[in-house]
PDB file of C-alpha atoms in Angstrom:
ATOM      1  CA  MET A  12      50.153  47.561 -30.309  1.00 55.00           C
ATOM      2  CA  LYS A  13      46.817  48.123 -32.041  1.00 50.00           C
ATOM      3  CA  THR A  14      46.587  44.607 -33.341  1.00 50.00           C
ATOM      4  CA  PHE A  15      47.301  43.133 -30.050  1.00 42.00           C
ATOM      5  CA  ILE A  16      44.674  45.189 -28.494  1.00 42.00           C
ATOM      6  CA  THR A  17      41.982  44.335 -31.303  1.00 39.00           C
ATOM      7  CA  ILE A  18      42.983  40.499 -30.918  1.00 42.00           C
ATOM      8  CA  LEU A  19      42.796  41.022 -27.034  1.00 40.00           C
ATOM      9  CA  PHE A  20      39.294  42.389 -27.559  1.00 40.00           C
ATOM     10  CA  LEU A  21      37.986  39.866 -30.022  1.00 40.00           C
ATOM     11  CA  ALA A  22      39.182  36.943 -27.957  1.00 42.00           C
ATOM     12  CA  SER A  23      37.411  38.423 -24.795  1.00 41.00           C
ATOM     13  CA  SER A  24      34.289  38.682 -26.764  1.00 41.00           C
ATOM     14  CA  LEU A  25      34.380  35.096 -28.007  1.00 42.00           C
ATOM     15  CA  PHE A  26      34.463  34.011 -24.334  1.00 44.00           C
ATOM     16  CA  GLY A  27      31.471  36.238 -22.905  1.00 47.00           C
ATOM     17  CA  PHE A  28      30.581  33.536 -20.458  1.00 55.00           C
ATOM     18  CA  GLU A  29      32.103  34.580 -17.191  1.00 59.00           C
ATOM     19  CA  THR A  30      31.523  32.196 -14.227  1.00 55.00           C
ATOM     20  CA  ASP A  31      33.064  34.736 -11.804  1.00 60.00           C
ATOM     21  CA  LYS A  32      29.738  36.653 -12.384  1.00 83.00           C
ATOM     22  CA  TRP A  33      27.506  33.518 -11.577  1.00 95.00           C
ATOM     23  CA  LEU A  34      27.006  32.165  -7.933  1.00 96.00           C
ATOM     24  CA  HIS A  35      29.017  28.808  -7.401  1.00 96.00           C
ATOM     25  CA  ASP A  36      27.235  27.955  -3.986  1.00 97.00           C
ATOM     26  CA  TYR A  37      23.758  26.277  -4.116  1.00 97.00           C
ATOM     27  CA  ASN A  38      22.709  27.362  -0.661  1.00 97.00           C
ATOM     28  CA  THR A  39      23.760  31.078  -1.315  1.00 97.00           C
ATOM     29  CA  ALA A  40      21.677  31.041  -4.424  1.00 97.00           C
ATOM     30  CA  VAL A  41      18.710  29.675  -2.693  1.00 98.00           C
ATOM     31  CA  ASN A  42      19.111  32.384   0.213  1.00 97.00           C
ATOM     32  CA  GLN A  43      19.556  35.045  -2.673  1.00 97.00           C
ATOM     33  CA  ALA A  44      16.433  33.808  -4.864  1.00 97.00           C
ATOM     34  CA  GLN A  45      14.260  33.947  -1.561  1.00 97.00           C
ATOM     35  CA  LYS A  46      15.461  37.586  -0.661  1.00 97.00           C
ATOM     36  CA  GLU A  47      15.000  38.715  -4.423  1.00 96.00           C
ATOM     37  CA  GLN A  48      11.807  36.562  -4.921  1.00 95.00           C
ATOM     38  CA  LYS A  49      13.431  35.155  -8.136  1.00 95.00           C
ATOM     39  CA  ASN A  50      13.627  31.516  -9.388  1.00 96.00           C
ATOM     40  CA  ILE A  51      17.122  29.776  -9.996  1.00 97.00           C
ATOM     41  CA  TYR A  52      18.880  28.805 -13.198  1.00 97.00           C
ATOM     42  CA  LEU A  53      21.261  26.061 -12.285  1.00 98.00           C
ATOM     43  CA  PHE A  54      23.904  25.078 -14.825  1.00 97.00           C
ATOM     44  CA  VAL A  55      25.942  22.035 -13.941  1.00 97.00           C
ATOM     45  CA  GLY A  56      28.977  21.266 -16.115  1.00 97.00           C
ATOM     46  CA  ALA A  57      32.629  20.200 -15.951  1.00 96.00           C
ATOM     47  CA  ASP A  58      35.824  21.960 -16.527  1.00 94.00           C
ATOM     48  CA  ARG A  59      37.144  19.683 -19.313  1.00 93.00           C
ATOM     49  CA  CYS A  60      33.711  19.053 -21.094  1.00 96.00           C
ATOM     50  CA  HIS A  61      33.826  19.974 -24.742  1.00 96.00           C
ATOM     51  CA  PHE A  62      30.039  20.438 -24.880  1.00 96.00           C
ATOM     52  CA  CYS A  63      29.916  22.627 -21.708  1.00 96.00           C
ATOM     53  CA  LYS A  64      32.456  24.726 -23.365  1.00 96.00           C
ATOM     54  CA  ARG A  65      30.481  24.801 -26.507  1.00 96.00           C
ATOM     55  CA  PHE A  66      27.147  25.945 -24.667  1.00 96.00           C
ATOM     56  CA  LYS A  67      29.206  28.758 -22.994  1.00 95.00           C
ATOM     57  CA  GLU A  68      30.883  29.984 -26.048  1.00 95.00           C
ATOM     58  CA  VAL A  69      27.862  29.835 -28.210  1.00 95.00           C
ATOM     59  CA  THR A  70      24.831  30.342 -26.267  1.00 95.00           C
ATOM     60  CA  LEU A  71      25.785  31.823 -22.820  1.00 95.00           C
ATOM     61  CA  SER A  72      27.954  34.481 -24.314  1.00 94.00           C
ATOM     62  CA  GLN A  73      24.982  36.005 -26.147  1.00 94.00           C
ATOM     63  CA  LYS A  74      23.858  39.351 -24.524  1.00 94.00           C
ATOM     64  CA  LYS A  75      20.245  38.592 -24.982  1.00 95.00           C
ATOM     65  CA  VAL A  76      20.348  35.070 -23.370  1.00 95.00           C
ATOM     66  CA  ILE A  77      22.236  36.561 -20.457  1.00 95.00           C
ATOM     67  CA  GLN A  78      19.868  39.639 -20.126  1.00 94.00           C
ATOM     68  CA  ARG A  79      16.827  37.051 -20.047  1.00 94.00           C
ATOM     69  CA  LEU A  80      18.415  34.846 -17.643  1.00 95.00           C
ATOM     70  CA  ARG A  81      19.286  37.666 -15.106  1.00 95.00           C
ATOM     71  CA  GLN A  82      15.796  39.408 -15.510  1.00 93.00           C
ATOM     72  CA  ASP A  83      13.919  36.207 -14.041  1.00 92.00           C
ATOM     73  CA  TYR A  84      16.765  34.131 -12.455  1.00 96.00           C
ATOM     74  CA  ILE A  85      19.548  33.870  -9.932  1.00 97.00           C
ATOM     75  CA  LEU A  86      22.469  32.352 -11.915  1.00 98.00           C
ATOM     76  CA  VAL A  87      24.346  29.368 -10.350  1.00 98.00           C
ATOM     77  CA  TYR A  88      27.356  27.517 -12.137  1.00 97.00           C
ATOM     78  CA  LEU A  89      28.650  24.305 -10.443  1.00 97.00           C
ATOM     79  CA  SER A  90      31.289  22.485 -12.063  1.00 97.00           C
ATOM     80  CA  ARG A  91      31.387  18.964 -10.999  1.00 95.00           C
ATOM     81  CA  ASP A  92      35.169  19.089 -10.916  1.00 95.00           C
ATOM     82  CA  ARG A  93      35.338  22.246  -8.428  1.00 95.00           C
ATOM     83  CA  HIS A  94      32.109  22.626  -6.754  1.00 96.00           C
ATOM     84  CA  PHE A  95      29.755  20.855  -4.269  1.00 96.00           C
ATOM     85  CA  ILE A  96      26.624  19.420  -6.063  1.00 97.00           C
ATOM     86  CA  PRO A  97      23.792  18.538  -3.790  1.00 96.00           C
ATOM     87  CA  LYS A  98      22.571  14.963  -4.381  1.00 95.00           C
ATOM     88  CA  LYS A  99      19.329  15.668  -5.992  1.00 95.00           C
ATOM     89  CA  PHE A 100      21.035  17.129  -9.103  1.00 96.00           C
ATOM     90  CA  GLN A 101      22.882  14.945 -11.696  1.00 93.00           C
ATOM     91  CA  ARG A 102      26.552  15.189 -11.924  1.00 91.00           C
ATOM     92  CA  PHE A 103      27.011  13.347 -15.197  1.00 91.00           C
ATOM     93  CA  GLY A 104      25.588  13.731 -18.591  1.00 91.00           C
ATOM     94  CA  VAL A 105      26.497  17.520 -18.662  1.00 96.00           C
ATOM     95  CA  PRO A 106      25.641  20.149 -19.604  1.00 96.00           C
ATOM     96  CA  ARG A 107      22.410  20.016 -17.311  1.00 96.00           C
ATOM     97  CA  HIS A 108      20.124  22.716 -16.961  1.00 96.00           C
ATOM     98  CA  TYR A 109      17.837  22.867 -13.717  1.00 97.00           C
ATOM     99  CA  PHE A 110      15.156  25.487 -13.288  1.00 97.00           C
ATOM    100  CA  LEU A 111      14.154  25.786  -9.633  1.00 97.00           C
ATOM    101  CA  ASN A 112      11.788  28.015  -7.411  1.00 95.00           C
ATOM    102  CA  SER A 113      13.165  30.177  -4.695  1.00 95.00           C
ATOM    103  CA  GLN A 114      12.996  27.059  -2.445  1.00 95.00           C
ATOM    104  CA  GLY A 115      15.106  24.900  -4.576  1.00 95.00           C
ATOM    105  CA  LYS A 116      12.463  22.643  -5.720  1.00 95.00           C
ATOM    106  CA  ILE A 117      13.073  21.553  -9.427  1.00 95.00           C
ATOM    107  CA  LEU A 118      10.430  22.913 -11.774  1.00 94.00           C
ATOM    108  CA  PHE A 119      12.115  21.960 -14.946  1.00 94.00           C
ATOM    109  CA  GLU A 120      15.357  20.233 -16.114  1.00 94.00           C
ATOM    110  CA  SER A 121      17.116  19.375 -19.209  1.00 94.00           C
ATOM    111  CA  PHE A 122      20.557  18.498 -20.603  1.00 94.00           C
ATOM    112  CA  GLY A 123      22.642  19.126 -23.600  1.00 94.00           C
ATOM    113  CA  VAL A 124      24.126  21.800 -25.872  1.00 94.00           C
ATOM    114  CA  LEU A 125      21.554  24.329 -27.143  1.00 92.00           C
ATOM    115  CA  GLU A 126      22.051  27.117 -29.637  1.00 94.00           C
ATOM    116  CA  PRO A 127      20.751  30.408 -28.557  1.00 94.00           C
ATOM    117  CA  ALA A 128      17.302  29.903 -30.444  1.00 94.00           C
ATOM    118  CA  GLY A 129      16.885  26.497 -28.792  1.00 94.00           C
ATOM    119  CA  PHE A 130      17.818  27.878 -25.253  1.00 95.00           C
ATOM    120  CA  PHE A 131      15.057  30.528 -25.729  1.00 94.00           C
ATOM    121  CA  THR A 132      12.461  27.677 -26.439  1.00 92.00           C
ATOM    122  CA  LEU A 133      14.033  25.970 -23.427  1.00 92.00           C
ATOM    123  CA  LEU A 134      13.548  29.091 -21.378  1.00 93.00           C
ATOM    124  CA  ASP A 135       9.795  29.444 -22.673  1.00 92.00           C
ATOM    125  CA  GLU A 136       9.146  25.751 -21.345  1.00 90.00           C
ATOM    126  CA  ALA A 137      10.712  26.468 -18.078  1.00 89.00           C
ATOM    127  CA  ASP A 138       8.496  29.562 -17.559  1.00 87.00           C
ATOM    128  CA  LEU A 139       5.270  27.366 -18.542  1.00 85.00           C
ATOM    129  CA  ASN A 140       6.445  25.059 -15.742  1.00 81.00           C
ATOM    130  CA  THR A 141       6.887  27.757 -13.280  1.00 76.00           C
ATOM    131  CA  ASN A 142       3.411  29.062 -13.826  1.00 70.00           C
ATOM    132  CA  ASN A 143       1.701  25.859 -13.238  1.00 63.00           C
TER     133      ASN A 143
END
């Protein structure tokens, strides 16, 4: 029994990215961002995308990454397979990363799989564009 619980715990820690804790509706995110006076981080992915899965498992499962994101952003995950994605955002070439102001204006965008260190660099770049 102890082995089963240990395996269950380890498996859950490997998949630390839980999309149920992210918003899945763009308009709800904009409304919340305006109320909280925060910017928006929009992650566009696909359910069967190997690169999206890797980004979730390697980068978004890191506590430091999520803490930094939650500090400054409303987090939105839109799967092109399940969610409505407004026309101004690309649906293909995922994973896609959009940094938006509270009105939904795109401040910075990128795509691809990033390791945590590379993602922190991306966040720094997005912060620079936010301040301009």
